[in-house]
Short mmCIF file of C-alpha atoms and ligand atoms in Angstrom, two decimals:
data_model
loop_
_atom_site.label_atom_id
_atom_site.label_comp_id
_atom_site.label_asym_id
_atom_site.label_seq_id
_atom_site.Cartn_x
_atom_site.Cartn_y
_atom_site.Cartn_z
CA MET A 108 -27.44 -7.83 -17.76
CA GLY A 109 -29.35 -4.72 -18.32
CA GLN A 110 -32.54 -4.86 -20.60
CA HIS A 111 -31.53 -2.06 -22.55
CA GLN A 112 -29.08 -1.58 -25.94
CA PHE A 113 -25.88 -0.30 -24.83
CA GLU A 114 -25.41 3.50 -25.89
CA ILE A 115 -22.49 5.48 -25.50
CA SER A 116 -24.09 8.63 -24.34
CA TYR A 117 -25.52 7.21 -20.95
CA VAL A 118 -21.79 6.64 -20.07
CA PHE A 119 -21.20 10.51 -20.27
CA GLU A 120 -24.73 11.16 -18.68
CA TYR A 121 -24.01 8.85 -15.65
CA PHE A 122 -20.07 10.17 -15.56
CA VAL A 123 -21.31 13.74 -14.72
CA LYS A 124 -24.21 12.27 -12.46
CA LEU A 125 -21.18 10.46 -10.40
CA LEU A 126 -19.24 13.61 -10.19
CA PRO A 127 -21.09 14.99 -6.81
CA SER A 128 -20.22 11.43 -5.25
CA LEU A 129 -16.69 11.92 -5.94
CA LYS A 130 -16.70 14.35 -3.07
CA ILE A 131 -17.48 11.70 -0.38
CA THR A 132 -15.10 9.25 -2.04
CA LEU A 133 -12.31 11.54 -1.67
CA LEU A 134 -13.00 12.71 1.61
CA ILE A 135 -13.12 8.84 2.79
CA VAL A 136 -9.70 8.41 1.21
CA PHE A 137 -8.08 11.41 2.31
CA SER A 138 -9.19 11.51 5.92
CA SER A 139 -8.31 7.80 6.50
CA ILE A 140 -4.96 8.45 5.02
CA VAL A 141 -4.27 11.19 7.22
CA ILE A 142 -5.37 9.52 10.30
CA GLY A 143 -3.75 6.02 8.84
CA VAL A 144 -0.08 8.08 8.58
CA VAL A 145 -0.50 9.14 12.29
CA VAL A 146 -1.79 5.69 13.59
CA GLY A 147 1.09 4.17 11.44
CA LEU A 148 3.70 6.26 12.64
CA LEU A 149 2.91 5.34 16.14
CA VAL A 150 2.31 1.77 15.65
CA ALA A 151 6.04 1.66 13.50
CA LEU A 152 7.67 3.42 16.63
CA PRO A 153 7.39 0.53 19.36
CA ARG A 154 8.61 -1.96 16.87
CA LEU A 155 11.21 -0.09 15.79
CA TYR A 156 12.64 0.95 19.28
CA ARG A 157 11.59 -2.38 20.39
CA ILE A 158 9.63 -1.30 23.38
CA PRO A 159 8.59 -4.30 25.24
CA ILE A 160 4.56 -4.86 25.61
CA LEU A 161 3.74 -1.82 23.08
CA GLN A 162 5.61 -3.68 20.48
CA ARG A 163 3.60 -7.01 20.82
CA LEU A 164 0.26 -4.97 21.02
CA ALA A 165 1.31 -3.23 17.74
CA GLY A 166 2.17 -6.52 16.39
CA ILE A 167 -1.38 -8.02 17.15
CA TYR A 168 -3.10 -4.64 15.43
CA VAL A 169 -0.94 -5.12 12.37
CA SER A 170 -1.87 -8.92 11.98
CA PHE A 171 -5.54 -8.25 12.52
CA PHE A 172 -6.10 -5.50 9.97
CA ARG A 173 -3.71 -7.00 7.21
CA GLY A 174 -5.31 -10.51 7.89
CA THR A 175 -9.17 -9.79 7.65
CA PRO A 176 -11.23 -8.56 5.04
CA ILE A 177 -11.73 -4.95 4.83
CA LEU A 178 -15.32 -5.49 4.32
CA ILE A 179 -15.67 -7.62 7.50
CA GLN A 180 -13.56 -4.84 9.46
CA LEU A 181 -16.51 -2.34 8.37
CA PHE A 182 -19.17 -4.55 9.79
CA LEU A 183 -17.47 -5.28 13.00
CA PHE A 184 -16.59 -1.41 13.41
CA TYR A 185 -20.04 -0.25 12.50
CA TYR A 186 -21.90 -2.89 14.62
CA GLY A 187 -19.29 -3.72 17.23
CA MET A 188 -18.52 -0.17 18.35
CA PRO A 189 -21.82 0.77 19.30
CA GLU A 190 -22.12 -2.25 21.69
CA LEU A 191 -18.79 -1.72 23.07
CA PHE A 192 -19.61 1.83 23.97
CA LYS A 193 -22.94 0.73 25.29
CA VAL A 194 -20.99 -1.19 27.84
CA ILE A 195 -19.66 1.80 29.55
CA GLY A 196 -22.45 3.77 29.07
CA ILE A 197 -21.95 5.91 25.93
CA ASP A 198 -24.49 6.02 23.29
CA ILE A 199 -22.65 6.27 20.07
CA SER A 200 -25.40 4.97 17.84
CA ARG A 201 -26.45 8.22 16.14
CA ILE A 202 -23.18 9.07 14.94
CA PRO A 203 -23.54 8.74 11.25
CA ALA A 204 -22.19 5.67 9.36
CA LEU A 205 -19.71 7.58 7.58
CA TYR A 206 -17.39 8.22 10.82
CA PHE A 207 -17.13 4.48 11.42
CA VAL A 208 -16.40 4.06 7.76
CA ILE A 209 -13.26 6.45 7.67
CA LEU A 210 -12.25 5.05 11.44
CA ALA A 211 -12.14 1.27 9.79
CA TYR A 212 -10.20 2.52 6.79
CA ALA A 213 -7.96 4.64 8.85
CA LEU A 214 -6.97 2.02 10.91
CA HIS A 215 -6.96 -0.55 7.73
CA SER A 216 -4.30 1.84 6.16
CA GLY A 217 -2.35 2.22 9.43
CA ALA A 218 -1.55 -1.13 9.79
CA TYR A 219 -0.06 -1.20 6.24
CA ILE A 220 1.56 2.30 6.73
CA SER A 221 3.22 0.94 9.78
CA GLU A 222 4.69 -1.91 8.01
CA MET A 223 5.98 0.81 5.26
CA ILE A 224 7.54 2.90 7.40
CA ARG A 225 9.54 -0.06 9.16
CA GLY A 226 10.52 -1.12 5.73
CA ALA A 227 11.66 2.14 4.86
CA VAL A 228 13.74 2.97 8.10
CA ALA A 229 15.27 -0.10 7.85
CA ALA A 230 16.21 0.56 4.55
CA VAL A 231 18.14 3.86 5.42
CA ASP A 232 21.65 2.81 5.71
CA ARG A 233 22.82 2.61 9.46
CA GLY A 234 26.16 4.08 8.95
CA GLN A 235 24.49 7.51 8.58
CA VAL A 236 22.94 7.11 11.87
CA GLU A 237 26.35 6.05 13.54
CA ALA A 238 27.85 9.13 11.70
CA ALA A 239 25.27 11.30 12.83
CA TYR A 240 25.72 10.36 16.61
CA ALA A 241 29.51 10.23 16.06
CA MET A 242 28.97 13.86 15.53
CA GLY A 243 26.97 14.61 18.54
CA MET A 244 23.07 14.54 17.33
CA SER A 245 20.38 13.22 20.07
CA GLY A 246 18.61 10.08 18.88
CA PHE A 247 15.71 12.32 17.74
CA GLN A 248 17.70 14.64 16.02
CA ALA A 249 19.41 12.02 14.02
CA PHE A 250 15.98 10.25 13.29
CA SER A 251 14.46 13.58 12.23
CA ARG A 252 17.35 15.14 10.21
CA ILE A 253 18.66 11.92 8.62
CA VAL A 254 16.51 8.86 8.75
CA LEU A 255 13.11 10.53 8.11
CA PRO A 256 13.85 12.27 4.97
CA GLN A 257 15.53 9.61 3.38
CA ALA A 258 12.72 7.28 4.55
CA THR A 259 10.05 9.34 3.25
CA ALA A 260 11.44 9.41 -0.26
CA ILE A 261 11.69 5.37 -0.12
CA SER A 262 8.48 5.22 1.01
CA ILE A 263 6.67 7.22 -1.79
CA PRO A 264 6.17 4.35 -4.33
CA VAL A 265 4.60 2.10 -1.58
CA PHE A 266 2.31 5.02 -0.14
CA ALA A 267 1.31 5.64 -3.62
CA ASN A 268 0.09 2.21 -3.97
CA LEU A 269 -1.16 2.01 -0.63
CA VAL A 270 -3.48 5.48 -1.38
CA ILE A 271 -4.70 4.16 -4.68
CA GLY A 272 -5.59 0.73 -2.91
CA ASN A 273 -7.61 2.65 -0.15
CA LEU A 274 -9.31 4.61 -2.98
CA LYS A 275 -10.52 1.36 -4.93
CA ASP A 276 -11.58 -0.07 -1.11
CA THR A 277 -13.51 2.63 -0.51
CA SER A 278 -16.04 1.23 -3.14
CA LEU A 279 -17.09 -1.27 -0.38
CA ALA A 280 -18.39 1.40 2.11
CA PHE A 281 -21.61 1.22 0.06
CA SER A 282 -22.36 -2.00 1.99
CA LEU A 283 -23.11 0.46 4.83
CA GLY A 284 -25.16 2.75 3.22
CA ILE A 285 -22.72 5.27 2.20
CA MET A 286 -23.45 7.11 -1.06
CA GLU A 287 -19.94 7.53 -2.50
CA MET A 288 -19.16 6.83 -5.85
CA SER A 289 -20.04 3.07 -6.14
CA GLY A 290 -23.06 3.40 -3.87
CA THR A 291 -24.28 6.11 -6.30
CA ALA A 292 -23.57 3.97 -9.36
CA ARG A 293 -25.73 1.27 -7.92
CA THR A 294 -28.51 3.29 -7.09
CA ILE A 295 -28.49 4.63 -10.46
CA GLY A 296 -28.03 1.37 -11.78
CA ALA A 297 -31.12 -0.12 -10.09
CA LEU A 298 -33.15 2.65 -11.33
CA SER A 299 -32.23 2.79 -14.93
CA GLN A 300 -31.15 -0.99 -15.40
CA ARG A 301 -28.30 0.28 -17.58
CA PHE A 302 -25.95 -1.61 -15.94
CA VAL A 303 -22.93 -1.57 -18.36
CA GLU A 304 -23.27 2.04 -18.86
CA ILE A 305 -23.06 3.10 -15.08
CA TYR A 306 -20.42 0.60 -14.14
CA LEU A 307 -17.95 1.75 -17.02
CA ALA A 308 -18.52 5.25 -16.37
CA LEU A 309 -17.76 4.26 -12.63
CA ALA A 310 -14.63 2.55 -14.12
CA ILE A 311 -13.48 5.50 -15.87
CA LEU A 312 -13.67 7.43 -12.88
CA TYR A 313 -11.87 5.41 -10.39
CA LEU A 314 -9.38 5.12 -13.36
CA LEU A 315 -8.79 9.10 -13.65
CA ILE A 316 -8.59 9.31 -10.22
CA SER A 317 -5.99 6.47 -10.10
CA LEU A 318 -3.88 8.26 -12.88
CA ALA A 319 -4.14 11.82 -11.12
CA LEU A 320 -2.82 10.37 -7.80
CA GLN A 321 0.30 8.44 -9.87
CA LYS A 322 1.02 11.61 -11.49
CA LEU A 323 1.09 13.26 -7.91
CA PHE A 324 3.37 10.82 -6.37
CA ILE A 325 5.88 10.71 -9.13
CA HIS A 326 6.06 14.26 -8.87
CA PHE A 327 6.66 13.94 -5.27
CA GLU A 328 9.00 11.13 -5.91
CA ARG A 329 11.05 12.99 -8.52
CA ARG A 330 11.56 15.73 -6.03
CA LEU A 331 12.49 13.63 -3.06
CA TYR A 332 14.95 11.63 -4.78
CA ARG A 333 16.99 14.82 -6.23
CA HIS A 334 19.94 13.67 -4.33
CA GLU A 335 20.04 10.26 -6.14
CA ALA A 336 20.18 12.13 -9.39
CA ASP A 337 22.85 10.23 -11.24
CA ALA A 338 22.08 6.70 -9.82
CA ILE A 339 18.55 6.96 -10.87
CA ALA A 340 19.46 8.19 -14.59
CA SER A 341 22.04 5.39 -15.25
CA LYS A 342 19.44 2.82 -13.99
CA ARG A 343 17.05 3.75 -16.16
CA GLU A 344 18.84 4.03 -19.12
CA PRO A 345 17.73 0.93 -20.90
CA ARG A 346 14.24 1.41 -20.13
CA ARG A 347 13.84 4.74 -22.01
CA GLY A 348 12.52 3.38 -25.09
CA ARG A 349 9.18 2.72 -23.35
CA ARG A 350 6.48 4.69 -24.48
CA SER A 351 4.93 7.43 -22.28
CA PHE A 352 1.69 5.97 -22.12
CA PHE A 353 2.98 3.04 -20.65
CA ARG A 354 4.96 4.60 -18.32
CA LYS A 355 1.94 6.56 -17.32
CA LEU A 356 0.12 3.06 -16.37
CA GLY A 357 3.11 1.67 -14.88
CA PRO A 358 3.75 0.95 -11.22
CA VAL A 359 5.20 4.17 -9.77
CA THR A 360 7.97 2.43 -8.45
CA GLU A 361 9.35 3.80 -11.46
CA LEU A 362 12.16 5.97 -11.20
CA PRO A 363 12.24 9.36 -13.18
CA GLY A 364 14.52 9.89 -15.83
CA LYS A 365 17.29 12.53 -15.82
CA GLU A 366 16.01 14.98 -18.57
CA ALA A 367 12.94 15.69 -15.74
CA ARG A 368 15.21 16.89 -13.16
CA LEU A 369 17.71 19.01 -14.90
CA MET B 26 44.75 14.16 26.59
CA ILE B 27 43.10 11.00 25.68
CA LYS B 28 43.56 8.08 27.96
CA LEU B 29 42.09 4.82 27.72
CA THR B 30 42.22 2.54 30.63
CA GLN B 31 41.59 -1.06 30.73
CA ILE B 32 39.02 -0.91 27.91
CA LYS B 33 37.09 -4.53 27.14
CA LYS B 34 34.73 -5.52 25.01
CA SER B 35 32.76 -8.78 24.36
CA PHE B 36 30.28 -9.84 21.66
CA GLY B 37 28.46 -12.46 23.36
CA ARG B 38 31.06 -14.76 24.85
CA HIS B 39 33.61 -13.69 22.24
CA GLN B 40 36.03 -11.30 24.02
CA VAL B 41 37.20 -8.82 21.25
CA LEU B 42 39.20 -6.41 23.56
CA LYS B 43 40.91 -7.61 26.47
CA GLY B 44 41.94 -4.98 28.13
CA ILE B 45 43.33 -1.88 26.21
CA ASP B 46 45.70 0.87 27.78
CA LEU B 47 46.21 3.83 25.65
CA THR B 48 47.62 7.09 25.94
CA VAL B 49 47.65 9.78 23.15
CA GLU B 50 49.09 13.28 23.64
CA LYS B 51 47.56 16.54 22.24
CA GLY B 52 48.52 16.74 18.55
CA GLN B 53 49.75 13.27 17.94
CA VAL B 54 49.09 11.29 15.30
CA VAL B 55 48.48 7.64 16.09
CA ALA B 56 48.41 4.67 13.66
CA ILE B 57 46.94 1.44 14.59
CA LEU B 58 48.06 -1.58 12.80
CA GLY B 59 46.87 -4.81 13.16
CA PRO B 60 45.54 -8.18 11.55
CA SER B 61 41.78 -8.44 10.22
CA GLY B 62 39.55 -9.32 13.25
CA SER B 63 42.14 -8.15 15.57
CA GLY B 64 39.59 -5.65 17.22
CA LYS B 65 40.89 -2.25 15.49
CA THR B 66 37.58 -0.93 14.30
CA THR B 67 35.86 -2.04 17.76
CA LEU B 68 38.59 -0.10 19.64
CA LEU B 69 38.24 2.75 17.83
CA ARG B 70 34.25 2.64 18.06
CA CYS B 71 34.63 2.29 21.64
CA MET B 72 36.18 5.72 22.04
CA ASN B 73 32.88 7.60 21.02
CA TYR B 74 30.97 4.99 22.50
CA LEU B 75 29.40 3.81 18.93
CA GLU B 76 30.23 0.37 20.65
CA ARG B 77 29.57 0.05 24.19
CA PRO B 78 32.64 -1.23 26.15
CA SER B 79 31.81 -3.90 28.90
CA GLU B 80 34.36 -2.47 30.77
CA GLY B 81 36.97 0.49 31.24
CA GLU B 82 37.44 4.03 31.31
CA ILE B 83 37.72 6.59 28.59
CA THR B 84 38.97 10.26 29.07
CA ILE B 85 39.12 12.79 26.19
CA ASP B 86 40.28 16.00 27.09
CA GLU B 87 39.66 16.19 30.66
CA PHE B 88 36.34 14.48 30.37
CA THR B 89 36.11 11.05 31.85
CA LEU B 90 33.61 8.41 31.50
CA ASN B 91 33.23 5.15 32.84
CA CYS B 92 31.78 2.28 30.96
CA ARG B 93 30.05 0.83 33.52
CA ARG B 94 26.70 2.96 33.98
CA PRO B 95 27.51 6.17 31.65
CA SER B 96 24.22 8.35 31.63
CA LYS B 97 22.93 9.64 28.06
CA SER B 98 24.30 13.15 28.57
CA ASP B 99 27.76 11.64 29.35
CA ILE B 100 27.95 9.80 26.31
CA HIS B 101 26.81 12.81 24.36
CA GLU B 102 29.41 14.69 26.02
CA LEU B 103 32.07 12.46 25.08
CA ARG B 104 30.92 12.41 21.39
CA LYS B 105 31.02 15.79 21.00
CA LYS B 106 34.95 15.66 22.01
CA SER B 107 35.78 13.54 18.94
CA ALA B 108 34.82 12.95 15.26
CA MET B 109 34.98 10.34 13.14
CA VAL B 110 35.67 9.21 9.35
CA PHE B 111 34.40 6.29 8.33
CA GLN B 112 35.73 3.49 5.86
CA GLN B 113 32.46 3.70 3.80
CA TYR B 114 32.27 7.51 4.08
CA ASN B 115 28.76 7.55 5.52
CA LEU B 116 27.68 10.71 4.25
CA PHE B 117 24.09 12.14 4.53
CA ARG B 118 22.89 11.09 0.83
CA HIS B 119 20.25 13.46 0.96
CA LYS B 120 22.35 16.49 1.84
CA THR B 121 25.00 18.42 -0.45
CA ALA B 122 28.50 18.27 0.44
CA LEU B 123 28.08 21.71 1.90
CA GLU B 124 25.16 20.71 3.80
CA ASN B 125 27.00 17.34 5.18
CA VAL B 126 29.69 19.55 6.55
CA MET B 127 27.36 22.28 7.70
CA GLU B 128 24.84 20.02 9.39
CA GLY B 129 27.13 19.14 12.81
CA LEU B 130 27.74 22.81 13.17
CA VAL B 131 24.25 23.92 12.92
CA ILE B 132 22.50 21.37 14.48
CA VAL B 133 24.84 19.98 17.36
CA GLN B 134 26.97 23.12 17.80
CA LYS B 135 24.14 25.67 17.09
CA VAL B 136 26.23 27.86 15.20
CA PRO B 137 24.67 30.60 13.25
CA LYS B 138 23.63 29.56 9.69
CA GLU B 139 25.79 31.84 7.83
CA GLN B 140 28.77 31.46 9.72
CA ALA B 141 28.62 27.69 9.40
CA ARG B 142 28.48 28.29 5.86
CA VAL B 143 31.51 30.42 5.52
CA ARG B 144 33.56 27.84 7.74
CA SER B 145 32.28 25.07 5.40
CA ILE B 146 33.26 26.49 2.26
CA GLU B 147 36.77 26.88 3.57
CA LEU B 148 37.23 23.37 4.66
CA LEU B 149 35.85 22.02 1.81
CA GLU B 150 38.15 24.32 -0.44
CA LYS B 151 40.90 23.19 1.87
CA VAL B 152 40.09 19.54 0.94
CA GLY B 153 40.36 20.60 -2.59
CA LEU B 154 36.35 20.27 -2.95
CA GLY B 155 35.58 24.14 -3.53
CA SER B 156 33.78 23.15 -6.95
CA LYS B 157 31.66 20.54 -5.19
CA LEU B 158 29.85 22.29 -2.91
CA ASP B 159 26.16 21.37 -4.08
CA SER B 160 27.11 17.85 -5.14
CA TYR B 161 25.31 15.27 -3.56
CA PRO B 162 27.33 12.07 -2.40
CA SER B 163 25.96 10.15 -5.53
CA GLN B 164 27.30 12.42 -7.90
CA LEU B 165 30.93 12.30 -6.21
CA SER B 166 33.62 9.77 -6.69
CA GLY B 167 34.58 7.65 -3.43
CA GLY B 168 37.73 9.80 -3.22
CA GLN B 169 35.60 12.75 -3.09
CA GLN B 170 33.06 11.52 -0.83
CA GLN B 171 35.94 10.61 1.89
CA ARG B 172 37.29 13.97 1.41
CA VAL B 173 33.75 15.74 2.25
CA GLY B 174 33.90 13.45 5.17
CA ILE B 175 37.43 14.61 6.41
CA ALA B 176 35.74 18.07 5.93
CA ARG B 177 32.79 17.06 7.97
CA ALA B 178 35.11 15.67 10.81
CA LEU B 179 37.11 18.97 10.78
CA ALA B 180 33.94 21.52 11.00
CA LEU B 181 33.39 20.06 14.52
CA ASN B 182 36.69 21.18 15.62
CA PRO B 183 37.12 18.24 17.83
CA LYS B 184 39.82 17.33 20.18
CA VAL B 185 40.52 13.89 18.26
CA ILE B 186 39.49 12.57 14.84
CA LEU B 187 39.12 8.74 14.55
CA PHE B 188 39.79 7.33 11.21
CA ASP B 189 38.75 3.85 10.64
CA GLU B 190 40.70 2.60 7.37
CA PRO B 191 39.88 5.91 5.58
CA THR B 192 41.07 4.55 2.03
CA SER B 193 40.55 1.03 2.03
CA SER B 194 37.23 1.19 -0.05
CA LEU B 195 38.84 3.29 -2.35
CA ASP B 196 39.98 2.28 -6.06
CA PRO B 197 43.73 2.63 -5.82
CA GLU B 198 44.10 5.83 -8.05
CA LEU B 199 42.07 7.24 -5.41
CA VAL B 200 44.01 6.51 -2.35
CA GLY B 201 46.48 9.07 -2.96
CA GLU B 202 44.06 12.06 -3.10
CA VAL B 203 42.62 11.26 0.49
CA LEU B 204 46.03 10.25 1.99
CA SER B 205 47.51 13.90 1.05
CA VAL B 206 44.53 15.35 2.66
CA ILE B 207 45.18 13.74 5.82
CA ARG B 208 48.86 14.23 5.80
CA LYS B 209 48.20 18.08 5.27
CA ILE B 210 45.61 18.23 8.35
CA ALA B 211 48.31 16.00 10.49
CA LYS B 212 50.89 18.83 9.71
CA GLU B 213 48.15 21.36 11.48
CA GLY B 214 48.68 19.56 14.77
CA ILE B 215 45.40 18.08 14.86
CA THR B 216 45.38 14.88 16.94
CA MET B 217 44.61 11.85 15.08
CA ILE B 218 43.95 8.19 15.45
CA ILE B 219 44.06 6.28 12.15
CA VAL B 220 43.43 2.62 11.68
CA THR B 221 44.88 1.75 8.51
CA HIS B 222 46.42 -1.18 6.17
CA GLU B 223 48.87 1.55 4.45
CA MET B 224 52.02 0.91 6.13
CA GLY B 225 54.07 3.37 3.82
CA PHE B 226 51.45 6.09 5.15
CA ALA B 227 51.53 4.74 8.63
CA GLN B 228 55.26 5.14 8.66
CA GLU B 229 55.19 8.75 6.98
CA VAL B 230 52.35 10.49 8.90
CA ALA B 231 52.40 8.87 12.35
CA GLY B 232 54.69 9.52 15.54
CA HIS B 233 53.39 6.72 17.03
CA VAL B 234 52.30 3.17 16.16
CA ILE B 235 50.57 0.48 17.57
CA PHE B 236 50.29 -3.11 16.87
CA ILE B 237 47.16 -4.95 17.88
CA ASP B 238 46.29 -8.45 17.81
CA ASP B 239 43.70 -10.69 19.43
CA GLY B 240 42.18 -8.02 21.46
CA VAL B 241 45.68 -6.55 23.18
CA ILE B 242 48.37 -4.16 22.28
CA VAL B 243 51.19 -6.31 21.50
CA GLU B 244 53.72 -3.60 20.61
CA ARG B 245 53.92 -0.11 20.42
CA GLY B 246 56.78 2.53 19.55
CA THR B 247 57.63 5.22 17.02
CA PRO B 248 57.56 3.95 13.55
CA ASN B 249 61.30 3.41 13.22
CA GLU B 250 61.01 1.19 16.21
CA LEU B 251 58.09 -0.78 15.29
CA PHE B 252 58.92 -0.95 11.21
CA GLY B 253 62.72 -1.13 11.79
CA SER B 254 63.15 -3.43 14.62
CA PRO B 255 60.11 -5.10 15.89
CA LYS B 256 60.57 -6.86 19.10
CA GLU B 257 57.59 -8.97 19.09
CA GLU B 258 57.18 -12.23 17.00
CA ARG B 259 53.64 -11.36 16.44
CA THR B 260 54.76 -8.19 14.99
CA LYS B 261 57.49 -9.82 12.76
CA GLN B 262 55.10 -11.97 11.34
CA PHE B 263 52.45 -9.44 10.55
CA LEU B 264 54.82 -7.05 9.21
CA LYS B 265 56.35 -9.67 6.88
CA ARG B 266 53.15 -10.14 4.89
CA PHE B 267 53.53 -6.47 3.76
CA THR B 268 57.37 -6.65 2.99
CA PRO B 269 58.39 -9.92 1.79
CA ASP B 270 62.00 -9.63 2.65
CA GLY B 271 61.12 -9.05 6.24
CA VAL B 272 62.63 -5.52 6.21
CA TYR B 273 61.01 -2.27 6.09
CA SER B 274 62.49 0.10 4.48
CA ILE B 275 62.91 3.65 6.21
N1 LIG C 56 28.62 -6.17 15.88
C1 LIG C 56 29.37 -7.44 16.50
N2 LIG C 56 28.78 -8.44 16.52
C2 LIG C 56 29.57 -9.71 17.00
N3 LIG C 56 30.72 -9.60 16.57
C3 LIG C 56 31.44 -8.70 16.36
C4 LIG C 56 31.04 -7.39 15.82
N4 LIG C 56 31.91 -6.42 15.69
C5 LIG C 56 33.02 -7.20 15.48
N5 LIG C 56 32.44 -8.32 15.74
C6 LIG C 56 33.92 -9.43 15.93
O1 LIG C 56 34.94 -8.50 16.40
C7 LIG C 56 36.05 -9.23 16.02
C8 LIG C 56 36.86 -7.74 16.08
O2 LIG C 56 36.13 -7.10 14.83
P1 LIG C 56 36.89 -5.78 14.22
O3 LIG C 56 36.02 -4.85 13.57
O4 LIG C 56 36.92 -4.89 15.47
O5 LIG C 56 38.20 -6.22 13.60
P2 LIG C 56 39.28 -4.96 12.82
O6 LIG C 56 40.50 -5.25 13.41
O7 LIG C 56 38.77 -3.81 12.44
O8 LIG C 56 39.39 -6.25 11.07
P3 LIG C 56 39.56 -5.59 9.76
O9 LIG C 56 41.12 -5.33 9.67
O10 LIG C 56 38.83 -6.62 9.17
O11 LIG C 56 38.56 -4.23 9.69
C9 LIG C 56 35.91 -9.94 15.08
O12 LIG C 56 36.08 -11.34 15.30
C10 LIG C 56 34.35 -9.57 14.63
O13 LIG C 56 33.79 -10.78 13.98
MG1 LIG C 57 38.07 -2.75 10.83
#
């Protein structure tokens, strides 16, 4: 509890003060997701194509990053990696903590993204792949032209949840001294003792970014699902009555209405 | 033109095809009949290697593939000789009718896009879908989707088109439109192998009928021979189920 009477004006003041650290948060989210997508794809492929040994390794990787808390992964990376590199005679102790943080979040997301890719690829109906083979396409052509575009569309809602989850997880990066939004908030709180105001401002900031991300993903989903236009419109029919405010807050899995597409 | 020699296929210990020999001449329309589970689909899928035969030899248009140890490029070569029309249509759901038909031309045969477009529009008009070029499969009825499937097969200009029960997923009122398209292309002298349960249609459109049961070809002949005076007991039993009085009107 702070020692001060709650004053709303501080919420606005701190909100503005937090804005510069938004950069760091977004940097962590963006770079770890980009790396995570690449890693996720590389990890998903041996499992999809059942490549003997790699498949096993990929499985172990996924279990580790899904089965342990992100906070512990952060510490392991930050303290463990320099030790590991010392063994082979490389000193990485002077590399800024931010890089370890990004790597940890990237591998963490990568594990979930690989599972997402696996699920989405499996969801594309096998018959279409056979049709592609039957017309003489190679495995790569069938994957890139038929499976991938549809799997991408299927993944969007799950991916949106992953990115938003990643955004919220970055609030743990302060534990390694990273001055992203939560780290900055802690510092401001410690100095001012106005904890309610600062954490309220922080919550609002996270919420706004989450909403913006959701809007962005709904937009992508609409575009990528163009081809299922009518099927989606009729599925949505009974839910039309919902208020748009709730629709915004609802899960991104909600499919777009017909009127939006025409 | 097409020759299958001793095609055998097992799933685990269950032998589904027990040595199929079949020759199809250029321009012939062959109907394959048989009870459920007799191996019709499996045989058709072996012809384009969607199913890997355990043994045997497949020749299409002077290209022979031995099923023992085919290379990737051999399989690819074989597949380019044929086209398939599926029971479940299997259209590419993220592509419009026109894009579905163009896909093989552009990607597999490397035909320039503009040329592929012109040809694809022609084919879609031929199957009566000139007004649906830009529709996605989800916006088409089953009958329309299957006609796109047929146009997509025709586009590749294959040596043979393989049909696996092209009308059996359709509502009864949509069967006619698809059969009439197949009838139309049969008249153009395109080689076709059709697995079907539409006895009347097989009788009318096929020059040759084959009856399969339990992984072997039990009987073969012209429609008149097979429907009119079947020789084998199993064939008679099978046909009886479709014509209660046991005689097929010709
Ligand atoms: N992938 C598979 N794995 C195991 N068994 C299979 C597989 N595909 C087919 N079979 C079996 O092979 C047999 C022949 O199947 P197939 O689909 O060729 O029959 P069909 O003559 O096409 O029947 P229908 O008229 O019902 O389509 C069946 O007993 C089936 O259970
Ligand atoms: Mg079948």
